PDB file of C-alpha atoms in Angstrom:
ATOM      1  CA  SER A  17      43.963  20.178   1.941  1.00  0.00           C
ATOM      2  CA  LEU A  18      46.632  19.972  -1.430  1.00  0.00           C
ATOM      3  CA  VAL A  19      45.809  16.699  -1.435  1.00  0.00           C
ATOM      4  CA  ALA A  20      42.434  16.710  -0.746  1.00  0.00           C
ATOM      5  CA  ALA A  21      41.616  19.000  -3.055  1.00  0.00           C
ATOM      6  CA  ILE A  22      43.387  17.012  -5.723  1.00  0.00           C
ATOM      7  CA  ARG A  23      41.803  13.296  -4.680  1.00  0.00           C
ATOM      8  CA  LEU A  24      38.258  15.242  -5.183  1.00  0.00           C
ATOM      9  CA  GLY A  25      38.705  16.386  -8.805  1.00  0.00           C
ATOM     10  CA  ALA A  26      41.120  20.296  -8.413  1.00  0.00           C
ATOM     11  CA  ASP A  27      43.259  19.845 -11.712  1.00  0.00           C
ATOM     12  CA  GLU A  28      44.972  23.081 -10.877  1.00  0.00           C
ATOM     13  CA  PHE A  29      46.143  25.264  -8.119  1.00  0.00           C
ATOM     14  CA  LEU A  30      48.009  28.333  -6.647  1.00  0.00           C
ATOM     15  CA  ILE A  31      49.523  28.689  -3.131  1.00  0.00           C
ATOM     16  CA  LYS A  32      48.973  31.453  -1.178  1.00  0.00           C
ATOM     17  CA  PRO A  33      50.248  34.760  -1.921  1.00  0.00           C
ATOM     18  CA  VAL A  34      50.051  35.006  -5.660  1.00  0.00           C
ATOM     19  CA  THR A  35      52.187  36.684  -7.810  1.00  0.00           C
ATOM     20  CA  LEU A  36      51.036  37.584 -11.296  1.00  0.00           C
ATOM     21  CA  VAL A  37      54.491  36.111 -12.469  1.00  0.00           C
ATOM     22  CA  ALA A  38      52.964  32.677 -11.111  1.00  0.00           C
ATOM     23  CA  LEU A  39      48.779  32.840 -12.681  1.00  0.00           C
ATOM     24  CA  GLN A  40      50.141  33.620 -15.730  1.00  0.00           C
ATOM     25  CA  ALA A  41      52.084  30.266 -15.789  1.00  0.00           C
ATOM     26  CA  HIS A  42      49.290  28.340 -14.633  1.00  0.00           C
ATOM     27  CA  VAL A  43      47.250  30.367 -17.153  1.00  0.00           C
ATOM     28  CA  GLU A  44      49.009  29.132 -19.421  1.00  0.00           C
ATOM     29  CA  ALA A  45      49.801  25.552 -18.137  1.00  0.00           C
ATOM     30  CA  VAL A  46      45.869  24.965 -18.503  1.00  0.00           C
ATOM     31  CA  ILE A  47      45.906  26.898 -21.617  1.00  0.00           C
ATOM     32  CA  ARG A  48      48.704  23.738 -23.526  1.00  0.00           C
ATOM     33  CA  LEU A  49      46.738  20.773 -21.446  1.00  0.00           C
ATOM     34  CA  TYR A  50      43.325  22.435 -23.377  1.00  0.00           C
ATOM     35  CA  ASN A  51      44.938  22.480 -26.871  1.00  0.00           C
ATOM     36  CA  ARG A  52      46.033  19.445 -26.921  1.00  0.00           C
ATOM     37  CA  THR A  53      43.341  17.464 -25.941  1.00  0.00           C
ATOM     38  CA  ARG A  54      41.639  19.216 -27.949  1.00  0.00           C
ATOM     39  CA  SER A  55      44.150  18.471 -30.689  1.00  0.00           C
ATOM     40  CA  GLY A  56      43.760  14.236 -29.580  1.00  0.00           C
ATOM     41  CA  LYS A  57      46.494  13.921 -27.594  1.00  0.00           C
ATOM     42  CA  ILE A  58      45.138  12.437 -25.087  1.00  0.00           C
ATOM     43  CA  ALA A  59      46.480  14.083 -21.434  1.00  0.00           C
ATOM     44  CA  THR A  60      48.399  11.595 -18.726  1.00  0.00           C
ATOM     45  CA  ARG A  61      48.134  12.847 -15.622  1.00  0.00           C
ATOM     46  CA  SER A  62      49.734   8.791 -14.324  1.00  0.00           C
ATOM     47  CA  PHE A  63      52.555   7.128 -15.764  1.00  0.00           C
ATOM     48  CA  LYS A  64      54.850   4.591 -14.866  1.00  0.00           C
ATOM     49  CA  THR A  65      58.910   4.395 -13.468  1.00  0.00           C
ATOM     50  CA  PRO A  66      60.745   1.481 -14.573  1.00  0.00           C
ATOM     51  CA  ARG A  67      60.353   0.538 -10.118  1.00  0.00           C
ATOM     52  CA  GLY A  68      56.821   2.210  -9.516  1.00  0.00           C
ATOM     53  CA  THR A  69      54.083   4.998 -11.080  1.00  0.00           C
ATOM     54  CA  VAL A  70      53.686   7.894  -9.994  1.00  0.00           C
ATOM     55  CA  ASP A  71      49.416   9.294 -10.328  1.00  0.00           C
ATOM     56  CA  LEU A  72      48.660  12.602  -9.913  1.00  0.00           C
ATOM     57  CA  ASP A  73      45.602  12.415  -9.913  1.00  0.00           C
ATOM     58  CA  GLN A  74      45.867   9.971  -6.970  1.00  0.00           C
ATOM     59  CA  ALA A  75      49.012  12.042  -5.273  1.00  0.00           C
ATOM     60  CA  SER A  76      50.874   9.498  -5.643  1.00  0.00           C
ATOM     61  CA  ILE A  77      53.971   8.410  -5.670  1.00  0.00           C
ATOM     62  CA  GLU A  78      54.871   4.208  -5.197  1.00  0.00           C
ATOM     63  CA  THR A  79      58.442   3.026  -5.357  1.00  0.00           C
ATOM     64  CA  ASP A  80      60.040  -0.589  -4.563  1.00  0.00           C
ATOM     65  CA  GLY A  81      55.851  -0.855  -3.343  1.00  0.00           C
ATOM     66  CA  VAL A  82      55.837   1.900  -1.692  1.00  0.00           C
ATOM     67  CA  ARG A  83      53.272   4.206  -2.037  1.00  0.00           C
ATOM     68  CA  GLU A  84      53.873   7.757  -0.428  1.00  0.00           C
ATOM     69  CA  PRO A  85      52.544  11.224  -1.229  1.00  0.00           C
ATOM     70  CA  PRO A  86      54.461  13.991  -3.119  1.00  0.00           C
ATOM     71  CA  SER A  87      55.083  17.178  -1.513  1.00  0.00           C
ATOM     72  CA  ASN A  88      53.889  20.400  -3.010  1.00  0.00           C
ATOM     73  CA  THR A  89      57.323  21.438  -4.375  1.00  0.00           C
ATOM     74  CA  ASP A  90      56.258  18.009  -6.067  1.00  0.00           C
ATOM     75  CA  MET A  91      53.285  18.372  -7.469  1.00  0.00           C
ATOM     76  CA  LEU A  92      53.729  22.259  -8.867  1.00  0.00           C
ATOM     77  CA  LEU A  93      57.019  19.707 -10.974  1.00  0.00           C
ATOM     78  CA  LEU A  94      55.032  17.507 -12.395  1.00  0.00           C
ATOM     79  CA  GLU A  95      52.216  19.135 -12.754  1.00  0.00           C
ATOM     80  CA  SER A  96      54.581  21.891 -15.526  1.00  0.00           C
ATOM     81  CA  LEU A  97      57.099  18.472 -16.612  1.00  0.00           C
ATOM     82  CA  LEU A  98      53.753  16.889 -17.765  1.00  0.00           C
ATOM     83  CA  ALA A  99      51.788  20.094 -18.819  1.00  0.00           C
ATOM     84  CA  SER A 100      54.990  20.269 -21.486  1.00  0.00           C
ATOM     85  CA  GLY A 101      54.144  17.486 -23.397  1.00  0.00           C
ATOM     86  CA  GLY A 102      57.508  15.802 -23.288  1.00  0.00           C
ATOM     87  CA  ARG A 103      58.936  18.643 -24.665  1.00  0.00           C
ATOM     88  CA  ILE A 104      61.603  20.435 -22.460  1.00  0.00           C
ATOM     89  CA  VAL A 105      60.326  23.192 -19.586  1.00  0.00           C
ATOM     90  CA  LEU A 106      62.910  25.590 -19.004  1.00  0.00           C
ATOM     91  CA  MET A 107      64.589  25.944 -16.315  1.00  0.00           C
ATOM     92  CA  GLU A 108      63.031  29.489 -15.420  1.00  0.00           C
ATOM     93  CA  THR A 109      59.234  28.940 -16.442  1.00  0.00           C
ATOM     94  CA  LEU A 110      59.589  25.735 -13.386  1.00  0.00           C
ATOM     95  CA  LYS A 111      60.798  27.389 -11.109  1.00  0.00           C
ATOM     96  CA  GLY A 112      58.046  30.276 -12.151  1.00  0.00           C
ATOM     97  CA  ASP A 113      55.738  27.339 -11.833  1.00  0.00           C
ATOM     98  CA  ILE A 114      56.469  26.452  -8.192  1.00  0.00           C
ATOM     99  CA  TRP A 115      57.790  29.160  -6.545  1.00  0.00           C
ATOM    100  CA  GLY A 116      55.939  31.589  -8.623  1.00  0.00           C
ATOM    101  CA  GLY A 117      58.836  33.756  -9.475  1.00  0.00           C
ATOM    102  CA  SER A 118      60.415  34.128  -6.296  1.00  0.00           C
ATOM    103  CA  GLU A 119      64.116  34.500  -6.088  1.00  0.00           C
ATOM    104  CA  ILE A 120      64.839  30.835  -6.456  1.00  0.00           C
ATOM    105  CA  THR A 121      68.157  29.429  -7.135  1.00  0.00           C
ATOM    106  CA  ASP A 122      69.025  27.225 -10.409  1.00  0.00           C
ATOM    107  CA  SER A 123      70.720  24.715  -7.924  1.00  0.00           C
ATOM    108  CA  ALA A 124      67.628  25.093  -5.427  1.00  0.00           C
ATOM    109  CA  LEU A 125      64.869  23.931  -8.619  1.00  0.00           C
ATOM    110  CA  LYS A 126      67.881  21.024  -9.186  1.00  0.00           C
ATOM    111  CA  MET A 127      67.764  19.636  -5.622  1.00  0.00           C
ATOM    112  CA  ALA A 128      63.870  20.076  -5.836  1.00  0.00           C
ATOM    113  CA  VAL A 129      64.671  17.898  -9.045  1.00  0.00           C
ATOM    114  CA  HIS A 130      66.801  15.575  -6.999  1.00  0.00           C
ATOM    115  CA  ARG A 131      65.256  14.318  -4.262  1.00  0.00           C
ATOM    116  CA  LEU A 132      61.453  13.840  -6.459  1.00  0.00           C
ATOM    117  CA  ARG A 133      64.232  11.628  -8.358  1.00  0.00           C
ATOM    118  CA  GLN A 134      64.788   9.686  -4.921  1.00  0.00           C
ATOM    119  CA  LYS A 135      61.559   9.071  -4.087  1.00  0.00           C
ATOM    120  CA  ILE A 136      60.674   7.503  -7.864  1.00  0.00           C
ATOM    121  CA  GLY A 137      63.419   5.511  -8.149  1.00  0.00           C
ATOM    122  CA  ASP A 138      64.765   7.213 -11.110  1.00  0.00           C
ATOM    123  CA  GLY A 139      68.555   6.109 -10.241  1.00  0.00           C
ATOM    124  CA  ASP A 140      69.807   4.824 -14.195  1.00  0.00           C
ATOM    125  CA  ALA A 141      71.418   7.136 -15.641  1.00  0.00           C
ATOM    126  CA  GLU A 142      71.388   5.869 -19.106  1.00  0.00           C
ATOM    127  CA  ASN A 143      67.273   5.949 -19.068  1.00  0.00           C
ATOM    128  CA  PRO A 144      66.606   8.762 -16.680  1.00  0.00           C
ATOM    129  CA  VAL A 145      62.806   9.459 -15.858  1.00  0.00           C
ATOM    130  CA  ILE A 146      62.943  13.299 -15.667  1.00  0.00           C
ATOM    131  CA  VAL A 147      65.489  14.057 -18.611  1.00  0.00           C
ATOM    132  CA  HIS A 148      68.176  17.280 -17.671  1.00  0.00           C
ATOM    133  CA  HIS A 149      69.088  19.358 -20.575  1.00  0.00           C
ATOM    134  CA  ARG A 150      71.798  21.506 -18.807  1.00  0.00           C
ATOM    135  CA  SER A 151      71.811  25.051 -18.794  1.00  0.00           C
ATOM    136  CA  ILE A 152      68.648  24.401 -20.365  1.00  0.00           C
ATOM    137  CA  GLY A 153      65.366  22.740 -18.331  1.00  0.00           C
ATOM    138  CA  PHE A 154      64.272  19.331 -18.071  1.00  0.00           C
ATOM    139  CA  SER A 155      61.800  16.648 -19.696  1.00  0.00           C
ATOM    140  CA  LEU A 156      59.962  14.547 -18.784  1.00  0.00           C
ATOM    141  CA  PRO A 157      59.441  11.964 -22.145  1.00  0.00           C
ATOM    142  CA  VAL A 158      56.450   9.920 -21.025  1.00  0.00           C
TER     143      VAL A 158
END
């Protein structure tokens, strides 16, 4: 399973059928991650939220003392946002990273982010964990 593979050390994964756009997005994300770690910046796969922690290495989201595994969509979304190093990830890039370039609406992406925000307890409008940049994309400034 996906969770077992991540717990055993998998850093990247693709869901079949794989599109060329999704493969390219994943390769670009790995290259960005490699370049950041070479430049001395530590690539983090876990972070604290105001109400808990998110740990991608353990495939776990803990909010208010309740731990649950992230969905596949949550994992892909978090991986893409974390790989950006706090920079804005364009909505089109996120849709490609998560759904492999299929015809997904902006509303579907926003709903996926909304569900993830609920899981991580990200309800603070003043200081959100996942920042929405209207009509552009999202960022995770951790």
